[in-house]
PDB file of C-alpha atoms and ligand atoms in Angstrom:
ATOM      1  CA  UNK O   1      66.402 -34.892   1.874  1.00 65.00           C
ATOM      2  CA  UNK O   2      63.147 -32.999   2.309  1.00 77.00           C
ATOM      3  CA  UNK O   3      63.069 -30.551   5.206  1.00 89.00           C
ATOM      4  CA  UNK O   4      59.736 -31.767   6.523  1.00 95.00           C
ATOM      5  CA  UNK O   5      58.539 -35.134   7.734  1.00 94.00           C
ATOM      6  CA  UNK O   6      55.008 -35.633   6.473  1.00 96.00           C
ATOM      7  CA  UNK O   7      52.693 -38.400   7.620  1.00 96.00           C
ATOM      8  CA  UNK O   8      49.064 -39.350   7.582  1.00 97.00           C
ATOM      9  CA  UNK O   9      47.426 -38.346  10.859  1.00 96.00           C
ATOM     10  CA  UNK O  10      46.163 -41.116  13.129  1.00 93.00           C
ATOM     11  CA  UNK O  11      43.731 -40.878  16.060  1.00 91.00           C
ATOM     12  CA  UNK O  12      46.714 -40.406  18.409  1.00 93.00           C
ATOM     13  CA  UNK O  13      47.514 -37.175  16.519  1.00 95.00           C
ATOM     14  CA  UNK O  14      44.110 -35.621  17.180  1.00 96.00           C
ATOM     15  CA  UNK O  15      45.222 -33.254  19.962  1.00 97.00           C
ATOM     16  CA  UNK O  16      48.133 -32.040  17.845  1.00 97.00           C
ATOM     17  CA  UNK O  17      45.759 -31.342  14.983  1.00 97.00           C
ATOM     18  CA  UNK O  18      43.456 -29.314  17.245  1.00 98.00           C
ATOM     19  CA  UNK O  19      46.467 -27.330  18.542  1.00 98.00           C
ATOM     20  CA  UNK O  20      47.878 -26.605  15.093  1.00 98.00           C
ATOM     21  CA  UNK O  21      44.555 -25.653  13.540  1.00 98.00           C
ATOM     22  CA  UNK O  22      43.767 -23.232  16.383  1.00 98.00           C
ATOM     23  CA  UNK O  23      47.216 -21.611  16.181  1.00 98.00           C
ATOM     24  CA  UNK O  24      47.219 -21.356  12.385  1.00 98.00           C
ATOM     25  CA  UNK O  25      43.682 -20.007  11.988  1.00 97.00           C
ATOM     26  CA  UNK O  26      43.157 -18.007  15.204  1.00 96.00           C
ATOM     27  CA  UNK O  27      39.698 -16.452  15.189  1.00 93.00           C
ATOM     28  CA  UNK O  28      38.937 -18.214  11.879  1.00 93.00           C
ATOM     29  CA  UNK O  29      39.413 -21.643  13.485  1.00 95.00           C
ATOM     30  CA  UNK O  30      36.831 -24.308  12.621  1.00 94.00           C
ATOM     31  CA  UNK O  31      36.556 -24.969  16.366  1.00 96.00           C
ATOM     32  CA  UNK O  32      37.763 -28.007  18.267  1.00 96.00           C
ATOM     33  CA  UNK O  33      34.695 -30.183  17.685  1.00 96.00           C
ATOM     34  CA  UNK O  34      34.713 -29.698  13.925  1.00 95.00           C
ATOM     35  CA  UNK O  35      38.435 -30.392  13.759  1.00 96.00           C
ATOM     36  CA  UNK O  36      38.011 -33.616  15.753  1.00 96.00           C
ATOM     37  CA  UNK O  37      35.110 -34.685  13.524  1.00 95.00           C
ATOM     38  CA  UNK O  38      37.276 -34.361  10.428  1.00 94.00           C
ATOM     39  CA  UNK O  39      39.070 -37.531  11.595  1.00 91.00           C
ATOM     40  CA  UNK O  40      35.995 -39.582  10.799  1.00 92.00           C
ATOM     41  CA  UNK O  41      34.878 -37.663   7.714  1.00 94.00           C
ATOM     42  CA  UNK O  42      34.541 -39.987   4.721  1.00 95.00           C
ATOM     43  CA  UNK O  43      37.177 -39.726   1.963  1.00 97.00           C
ATOM     44  CA  UNK O  44      39.216 -37.214   3.909  1.00 97.00           C
ATOM     45  CA  UNK O  45      42.968 -37.580   4.371  1.00 98.00           C
ATOM     46  CA  UNK O  46      44.740 -35.507   7.016  1.00 98.00           C
ATOM     47  CA  UNK O  47      48.474 -34.958   6.777  1.00 98.00           C
ATOM     48  CA  UNK O  48      50.800 -33.542   9.414  1.00 98.00           C
ATOM     49  CA  UNK O  49      54.248 -31.983   9.069  1.00 97.00           C
ATOM     50  CA  UNK O  50      57.086 -31.797  11.589  1.00 96.00           C
ATOM     51  CA  UNK O  51      60.560 -30.407  11.029  1.00 93.00           C
ATOM     52  CA  UNK O  52      63.283 -32.920  10.373  1.00 89.00           C
ATOM     53  CA  UNK O  53      66.297 -32.957  12.662  1.00 70.00           C
ATOM     54  CA  UNK O  54      68.378 -30.368  10.834  1.00 63.00           C
ATOM     55  CA  UNK O  55      65.508 -27.861  11.017  1.00 59.00           C
ATOM     56  CA  UNK O  56      65.229 -28.197  14.781  1.00 56.00           C
ATOM     57  CA  UNK O  57      67.816 -25.535  15.641  1.00 57.00           C
ATOM     58  CA  UNK O  58      66.243 -23.054  13.242  1.00 58.00           C
ATOM     59  CA  UNK O  59      62.961 -23.409  15.072  1.00 58.00           C
ATOM     60  CA  UNK O  60      64.701 -23.194  18.447  1.00 57.00           C
ATOM     61  CA  UNK O  61      63.379 -26.370  20.035  1.00 54.00           C
ATOM     62  CA  UNK O  62      64.583 -29.767  21.168  1.00 53.00           C
ATOM     63  CA  UNK O  63      64.424 -33.127  19.398  1.00 53.00           C
ATOM     64  CA  UNK O  64      61.270 -35.209  18.856  1.00 66.00           C
ATOM     65  CA  UNK O  65      59.576 -32.316  17.223  1.00 85.00           C
ATOM     66  CA  UNK O  66      55.800 -32.210  17.354  1.00 93.00           C
ATOM     67  CA  UNK O  67      53.961 -31.392  14.140  1.00 96.00           C
ATOM     68  CA  UNK O  68      53.540 -27.705  13.254  1.00 97.00           C
ATOM     69  CA  UNK O  69      51.502 -27.936  10.068  1.00 98.00           C
ATOM     70  CA  UNK O  70      48.590 -29.879   8.628  1.00 98.00           C
ATOM     71  CA  UNK O  71      46.623 -30.294   5.418  1.00 98.00           C
ATOM     72  CA  UNK O  72      43.337 -32.002   4.575  1.00 98.00           C
ATOM     73  CA  UNK O  73      42.150 -33.193   1.206  1.00 98.00           C
ATOM     74  CA  UNK O  74      39.104 -35.072  -0.010  1.00 98.00           C
ATOM     75  CA  UNK O  75      39.130 -37.871  -2.547  1.00 97.00           C
ATOM     76  CA  UNK O  76      36.299 -37.367  -5.052  1.00 96.00           C
ATOM     77  CA  UNK O  77      37.366 -40.014  -7.563  1.00 91.00           C
ATOM     78  CA  UNK O  78      38.543 -38.273 -10.735  1.00 95.00           C
ATOM     79  CA  UNK O  79      38.717 -35.025  -8.766  1.00 98.00           C
ATOM     80  CA  UNK O  80      40.070 -34.073  -5.387  1.00 98.00           C
ATOM     81  CA  UNK O  81      39.553 -31.106  -3.139  1.00 98.00           C
ATOM     82  CA  UNK O  82      42.036 -29.394  -0.847  1.00 98.00           C
ATOM     83  CA  UNK O  83      39.989 -28.623   2.261  1.00 97.00           C
ATOM     84  CA  UNK O  84      42.586 -26.676   4.189  1.00 97.00           C
ATOM     85  CA  UNK O  85      46.262 -26.144   4.927  1.00 98.00           C
ATOM     86  CA  UNK O  86      47.596 -24.532   8.095  1.00 98.00           C
ATOM     87  CA  UNK O  87      51.001 -23.909   9.642  1.00 98.00           C
ATOM     88  CA  UNK O  88      51.573 -22.370  13.077  1.00 98.00           C
ATOM     89  CA  UNK O  89      52.942 -18.803  12.847  1.00 97.00           C
ATOM     90  CA  UNK O  90      56.298 -19.752  14.457  1.00 96.00           C
ATOM     91  CA  UNK O  91      56.996 -22.222  11.648  1.00 96.00           C
ATOM     92  CA  UNK O  92      55.642 -20.175   8.743  1.00 97.00           C
ATOM     93  CA  UNK O  93      57.608 -19.342   5.621  1.00 97.00           C
ATOM     94  CA  UNK O  94      59.871 -22.379   5.938  1.00 96.00           C
ATOM     95  CA  UNK O  95      58.301 -24.511   3.260  1.00 97.00           C
ATOM     96  CA  UNK O  96      55.926 -26.666   5.346  1.00 97.00           C
ATOM     97  CA  UNK O  97      52.820 -25.421   3.534  1.00 98.00           C
ATOM     98  CA  UNK O  98      54.418 -26.149   0.173  1.00 98.00           C
ATOM     99  CA  UNK O  99      55.445 -29.678   1.139  1.00 97.00           C
ATOM    100  CA  UNK O 100      52.061 -30.457   2.682  1.00 98.00           C
ATOM    101  CA  UNK O 101      50.289 -29.244  -0.440  1.00 98.00           C
ATOM    102  CA  UNK O 102      52.613 -31.226  -2.639  1.00 97.00           C
ATOM    103  CA  UNK O 103      51.927 -34.367  -0.557  1.00 98.00           C
ATOM    104  CA  UNK O 104      48.166 -33.805  -0.987  1.00 98.00           C
ATOM    105  CA  UNK O 105      48.566 -33.517  -4.762  1.00 98.00           C
ATOM    106  CA  UNK O 106      50.728 -36.619  -4.860  1.00 98.00           C
ATOM    107  CA  UNK O 107      48.168 -38.573  -2.828  1.00 97.00           C
ATOM    108  CA  UNK O 108      45.303 -37.388  -5.023  1.00 98.00           C
ATOM    109  CA  UNK O 109      47.194 -38.372  -8.160  1.00 97.00           C
ATOM    110  CA  UNK O 110      47.957 -41.818  -6.760  1.00 97.00           C
ATOM    111  CA  UNK O 111      44.235 -42.326  -6.061  1.00 96.00           C
ATOM    112  CA  UNK O 112      43.439 -41.468  -9.688  1.00 96.00           C
ATOM    113  CA  UNK O 113      42.489 -37.782  -9.588  1.00 97.00           C
ATOM    114  CA  UNK O 114      43.364 -35.636 -12.558  1.00 97.00           C
ATOM    115  CA  UNK O 115      42.021 -32.332 -11.236  1.00 98.00           C
ATOM    116  CA  UNK O 116      42.257 -30.753  -7.811  1.00 98.00           C
ATOM    117  CA  UNK O 117      40.086 -27.867  -6.639  1.00 98.00           C
ATOM    118  CA  UNK O 118      40.038 -25.539  -3.671  1.00 98.00           C
ATOM    119  CA  UNK O 119      38.397 -22.384  -2.389  1.00 97.00           C
ATOM    120  CA  UNK O 120      40.322 -19.625  -0.714  1.00 97.00           C
ATOM    121  CA  UNK O 121      39.400 -16.257   0.765  1.00 96.00           C
ATOM    122  CA  UNK O 122      40.194 -13.617  -1.840  1.00 96.00           C
ATOM    123  CA  UNK O 123      41.993 -11.575   0.829  1.00 95.00           C
ATOM    124  CA  UNK O 124      44.292 -14.419   1.932  1.00 97.00           C
ATOM    125  CA  UNK O 125      47.436 -13.337   0.098  1.00 97.00           C
ATOM    126  CA  UNK O 126      49.674 -15.960   1.718  1.00 97.00           C
ATOM    127  CA  UNK O 127      47.413 -18.835   0.676  1.00 98.00           C
ATOM    128  CA  UNK O 128      46.858 -17.423  -2.822  1.00 98.00           C
ATOM    129  CA  UNK O 129      50.632 -17.210  -3.286  1.00 98.00           C
ATOM    130  CA  UNK O 130      51.154 -20.715  -1.885  1.00 98.00           C
ATOM    131  CA  UNK O 131      48.536 -22.246  -4.191  1.00 98.00           C
ATOM    132  CA  UNK O 132      49.657 -20.235  -7.214  1.00 98.00           C
ATOM    133  CA  UNK O 133      53.230 -21.429  -6.802  1.00 97.00           C
ATOM    134  CA  UNK O 134      51.981 -25.032  -6.567  1.00 97.00           C
ATOM    135  CA  UNK O 135      50.281 -24.739  -9.981  1.00 97.00           C
ATOM    136  CA  UNK O 136      46.724 -23.701  -9.048  1.00 98.00           C
ATOM    137  CA  UNK O 137      44.936 -21.201 -11.270  1.00 98.00           C
ATOM    138  CA  UNK O 138      41.860 -19.119 -10.525  1.00 98.00           C
ATOM    139  CA  UNK O 139      38.768 -20.362 -12.371  1.00 97.00           C
ATOM    140  CA  UNK O 140      35.978 -18.372 -10.715  1.00 97.00           C
ATOM    141  CA  UNK O 141      34.943 -16.226  -7.773  1.00 97.00           C
ATOM    142  CA  UNK O 142      32.111 -17.078  -5.361  1.00 95.00           C
ATOM    143  CA  UNK O 143      30.695 -13.827  -4.056  1.00 96.00           C
ATOM    144  CA  UNK O 144      30.057 -13.515  -0.290  1.00 94.00           C
ATOM    145  CA  UNK O 145      30.997 -17.163   0.150  1.00 92.00           C
ATOM    146  CA  UNK O 146      32.291 -16.862   3.718  1.00 90.00           C
ATOM    147  CA  UNK O 147      30.320 -16.050   6.853  1.00 86.00           C
ATOM    148  CA  UNK O 148      31.993 -12.639   7.110  1.00 88.00           C
ATOM    149  CA  UNK O 149      30.849 -11.813   3.574  1.00 92.00           C
ATOM    150  CA  UNK O 150      34.273 -12.273   1.947  1.00 93.00           C
ATOM    151  CA  UNK O 151      34.497 -13.630  -1.583  1.00 96.00           C
ATOM    152  CA  UNK O 152      36.102 -16.987  -2.329  1.00 96.00           C
ATOM    153  CA  UNK O 153      38.426 -17.620  -5.227  1.00 98.00           C
ATOM    154  CA  UNK O 154      37.941 -21.083  -6.736  1.00 98.00           C
ATOM    155  CA  UNK O 155      41.210 -22.548  -7.986  1.00 98.00           C
ATOM    156  CA  UNK O 156      42.030 -25.597 -10.057  1.00 98.00           C
ATOM    157  CA  UNK O 157      45.196 -27.595 -10.614  1.00 98.00           C
ATOM    158  CA  UNK O 158      45.553 -30.206 -13.332  1.00 98.00           C
ATOM    159  CA  UNK O 159      47.608 -33.209 -12.221  1.00 96.00           C
TER     160      UNK O 159
HETATM  161  C1  COA G   1      49.067 -20.174   4.018  1.00 79.76           C
HETATM  162  C2  COA G   1      50.025 -20.985   4.903  1.00 79.76           C
HETATM  163  C3  COA G   1      49.511 -22.428   5.033  1.00 79.76           C
HETATM  164  C4  COA G   1      51.421 -21.016   4.228  1.00 79.76           C
HETATM  165  O1  COA G   1      52.253 -21.938   4.927  1.00 79.76           O
HETATM  166  P1  COA G   1      53.851 -21.772   4.936  1.00 79.76           P
HETATM  167  O2  COA G   1      54.439 -23.003   5.513  1.00 79.76           O
HETATM  168  O3  COA G   1      54.206 -20.483   5.565  1.00 79.76           O
HETATM  169  O4  COA G   1      54.136 -21.689   3.366  1.00 79.76           O
HETATM  170  P2  COA G   1      55.548 -21.838   2.625  1.00 79.76           P
HETATM  171  O5  COA G   1      56.672 -21.531   3.565  1.00 79.76           O
HETATM  172  O6  COA G   1      55.571 -23.153   1.960  1.00 79.76           O
HETATM  173  O7  COA G   1      55.427 -20.652   1.563  1.00 79.76           O
HETATM  174  C5  COA G   1      55.314 -20.902   0.178  1.00 79.76           C
HETATM  175  C6  COA G   1      55.082 -19.599  -0.546  1.00 79.76           C
HETATM  176  O8  COA G   1      53.782 -19.080  -0.252  1.00 79.76           O
HETATM  177  C7  COA G   1      53.854 -17.641  -0.207  1.00 79.76           C
HETATM  178  N1  COA G   1      53.597 -17.168   1.149  1.00 79.76           N
HETATM  179  C8  COA G   1      53.552 -17.882   2.302  1.00 79.76           C
HETATM  180  N2  COA G   1      53.264 -17.079   3.345  1.00 79.76           N
HETATM  181  C9  COA G   1      53.131 -15.843   2.838  1.00 79.76           C
HETATM  182  C10 COA G   1      52.816 -14.575   3.407  1.00 79.76           C
HETATM  183  N3  COA G   1      52.592 -14.446   4.723  1.00 79.76           N
HETATM  184  N4  COA G   1      52.726 -13.517   2.591  1.00 79.76           N
HETATM  185  C11 COA G   1      52.921 -13.624   1.269  1.00 79.76           C
HETATM  186  N5  COA G   1      53.237 -14.807   0.645  1.00 79.76           N
HETATM  187  C12 COA G   1      53.336 -15.886   1.436  1.00 79.76           C
HETATM  188  C13 COA G   1      55.257 -17.284  -0.640  1.00 79.76           C
HETATM  189  O9  COA G   1      55.266 -17.182  -2.037  1.00 79.76           O
HETATM  190  C14 COA G   1      56.032 -18.498  -0.155  1.00 79.76           C
HETATM  191  O10 COA G   1      57.272 -18.677  -0.798  1.00 79.76           O
HETATM  192  P3  COA G   1      58.574 -17.871  -0.256  1.00 79.76           P
HETATM  193  O11 COA G   1      58.600 -17.984   1.233  1.00 79.76           O
HETATM  194  O12 COA G   1      59.709 -18.555  -0.941  1.00 79.76           O
HETATM  195  O13 COA G   1      58.372 -16.450  -0.707  1.00 79.76           O
HETATM  196  C15 COA G   1      50.187 -20.328   6.305  1.00 79.76           C
HETATM  197  O14 COA G   1      50.490 -18.962   6.114  1.00 79.76           O
HETATM  198  C16 COA G   1      48.955 -20.434   7.178  1.00 79.76           C
HETATM  199  O15 COA G   1      48.771 -21.418   7.890  1.00 79.76           O
HETATM  200  N6  COA G   1      48.087 -19.421   7.156  1.00 79.76           N
HETATM  201  C17 COA G   1      46.898 -19.379   8.035  1.00 79.76           C
HETATM  202  C18 COA G   1      45.889 -20.430   7.652  1.00 79.76           C
HETATM  203  C19 COA G   1      45.412 -20.254   6.215  1.00 79.76           C
HETATM  204  O16 COA G   1      45.012 -19.170   5.826  1.00 79.76           O
HETATM  205  N7  COA G   1      45.459 -21.361   5.441  1.00 79.76           N
HETATM  206  C20 COA G   1      45.074 -21.367   4.037  1.00 79.76           C
HETATM  207  C21 COA G   1      43.600 -21.278   3.825  1.00 79.76           C
HETATM  208  S1  COA G   1      42.823 -22.817   3.720  1.00 79.76           S
END
């Protein structure tokens, strides 16, 4: 059995999404309003991840676990785009990011995509490792892509 329960976020999950995004991204958060708006963004799927029962003790909390990770991807027909993945620090390094990413790729494939793209800050070693392990390869670099002047690595994964 997979260690994480993954589901498609519904309007009732909006507050959880805001909480997780803020905790995962800290000062790089999109901000509450932008996160809430992503619920109505066209072609965007939001997934959430919560630990299954046997993970509960590891994370030191009770039952009925709230979600601790999220991912967003956009359906662009023959292509798809991973918009973001985030896991709260307390739940990091336990496989949630990997399972969320894998669920995005599965969803994109089911909708007919054969290529998936994403952009990631060149200095974000955790994300680069996560995406690399999932089969993404660097195809280009966008110089000074982010507001703070950091470069973005563009990655591609063939499905
Ligand atoms: C990137 C992120 C989503 C990873 O989530 P996660 O649930 O911790 O990832 P996983 O446990 O599935 O890790 C998978 C692999 O990614 C790599 N990885 C994850 N975190 C890492 C870190 N801090 N440093 C180096 N490699 C890391 C490792 O190879 C890891 O495998 P391992 O634990 O067996 O060595 C999480 O660190 C995060 O939310 N970061 C802040 C937000 C962000 O930058 N998101 C991505 C940009 S859109």
